[in-house]
Amino acid sequence: MKIKLKLRLLISVTKILERLEIVSPPSVFYICGSDMLPPPLPRAEEEKA
């Protein structure tokens, strides 16, 4: 339940910021959601995939 609540809060914050045109959604998810998302792949692994 906590994860869903956190995600819902993140989405609502993203929508508010989107409306105010302060930042683009991907950067919001990168800043706020970095603790939930896996770390980005190193460039070498990205090229293989």
XYZ file of N, CA and C in Angstrom:
147
model
N 0.827 -1.214 0.000
C 0.000 0.000 0.000
C 0.860 1.263 0.000
N 1.946 1.222 0.765
C 2.793 2.415 0.854
C 3.359 2.810 -0.504
N 3.750 1.809 -1.295
C 4.327 2.095 -2.606
C 3.284 2.748 -3.511
N 2.053 2.228 -3.490
C 0.984 2.810 -4.310
C 0.717 4.253 -3.900
N 0.693 4.509 -2.594
C 0.454 5.860 -2.095
C 1.570 6.793 -2.539
N 2.807 6.323 -2.438
C 3.963 7.124 -2.846
C 3.912 7.421 -4.337
N 3.543 6.401 -5.128
C 3.451 6.568 -6.571
C 2.342 7.551 -6.935
N 1.201 7.444 -6.242
C 0.090 8.359 -6.495
C 0.491 9.795 -6.176
N 1.215 9.976 -5.072
C 1.707 11.301 -4.686
C 2.672 11.828 -5.738
N 3.574 10.973 -6.201
C 4.546 11.361 -7.221
C 3.852 11.791 -8.506
N 2.822 11.051 -8.914
C 2.080 11.380 -10.133
C 1.360 12.718 -9.982
N 0.739 12.951 -8.819
C 0.034 14.217 -8.619
C 1.007 15.393 -8.591
N 2.161 15.207 -7.966
C 3.188 16.257 -7.961
C 3.672 16.529 -9.383
N 3.864 15.471 -10.148
C 4.286 15.613 -11.540
C 3.266 16.407 -12.340
N 1.984 16.102 -12.143
C 0.929 16.816 -12.868
C 0.900 18.294 -12.499
N 1.087 18.596 -11.208
C 1.117 19.993 -10.757
C 2.287 20.727 -11.409
N 3.458 20.120 -11.366
C 4.645 20.745 -11.954
C 4.498 20.899 -13.462
N 3.882 19.902 -14.092
C 3.628 19.955 -15.530
C 2.742 21.157 -15.859
N 1.708 21.354 -15.041
C 0.773 22.447 -15.245
C 1.477 23.792 -15.091
N 2.401 23.856 -14.135
C 3.148 25.091 -13.909
C 4.301 25.258 -14.899
N 4.573 24.191 -15.650
C 5.630 24.197 -16.670
C 6.998 24.520 -16.073
N 7.268 24.014 -14.886
C 8.565 24.244 -14.244
C 9.592 23.260 -14.791
N 9.219 21.977 -14.791
C 10.130 20.936 -15.260
C 9.363 19.937 -16.101
N 10.086 19.164 -16.892
C 9.456 18.113 -17.683
C 9.311 16.853 -16.837
N 8.271 16.038 -17.073
C 8.024 14.852 -16.255
C 9.213 13.896 -16.096
N 9.994 13.596 -17.153
C 11.097 12.647 -16.949
C 12.079 13.076 -15.864
N 12.396 14.379 -15.800
C 13.334 14.835 -14.772
C 12.716 14.729 -13.385
N 11.396 14.934 -13.284
C 10.712 14.763 -11.999
C 10.836 13.321 -11.539
N 10.577 12.380 -12.454
C 10.665 10.969 -12.096
C 12.094 10.585 -11.738
N 13.063 11.168 -12.429
C 14.467 10.852 -12.137
C 14.859 11.364 -10.752
N 14.414 12.596 -10.405
C 14.782 13.192 -9.116
C 14.021 12.526 -7.970
N 12.683 12.447 -8.101
C 11.848 11.982 -6.984
C 11.779 10.459 -6.923
N 11.866 9.814 -8.075
C 11.648 8.375 -8.118
C 12.927 7.564 -8.121
N 14.058 8.225 -7.956
C 15.334 7.513 -8.067
C 15.484 6.420 -7.014
N 14.824 6.573 -5.861
C 14.912 5.545 -4.820
C 14.063 4.317 -5.168
N 13.081 4.468 -6.059
C 12.212 3.353 -6.437
C 12.688 2.682 -7.722
N 13.324 3.448 -8.607
C 13.729 2.925 -9.901
C 15.114 2.301 -9.822
N 15.386 1.291 -10.657
C 16.743 0.733 -10.703
C 17.711 1.755 -11.286
N 18.996 1.682 -10.948
C 19.956 2.636 -11.502
C 20.061 2.487 -13.013
N 20.335 3.568 -13.732
C 20.450 3.478 -15.193
C 21.602 2.567 -15.599
N 21.448 1.933 -16.766
C 22.477 1.011 -17.253
C 23.720 1.781 -17.688
N 24.891 1.197 -17.471
C 26.115 1.782 -18.057
C 26.023 1.773 -19.578
N 26.725 2.662 -20.237
C 26.628 2.808 -21.696
C 26.933 1.502 -22.437
N 27.893 0.744 -21.974
C 28.260 -0.515 -22.630
C 27.073 -1.485 -22.663
N 26.343 -1.581 -21.548
C 25.182 -2.472 -21.483
C 24.040 -1.946 -22.337
N 23.873 -0.616 -22.400
C 22.825 -0.014 -23.222
C 23.025 -0.372 -24.693
N 24.267 -0.318 -25.159
C 24.564 -0.606 -26.564
C 24.269 -2.061 -26.917
N 24.504 -2.974 -25.982
C 24.202 -4.391 -26.208
C 22.696 -4.619 -26.330
N 21.917 -3.933 -25.506
C 20.465 -4.104 -25.469
C 19.798 -3.330 -26.580
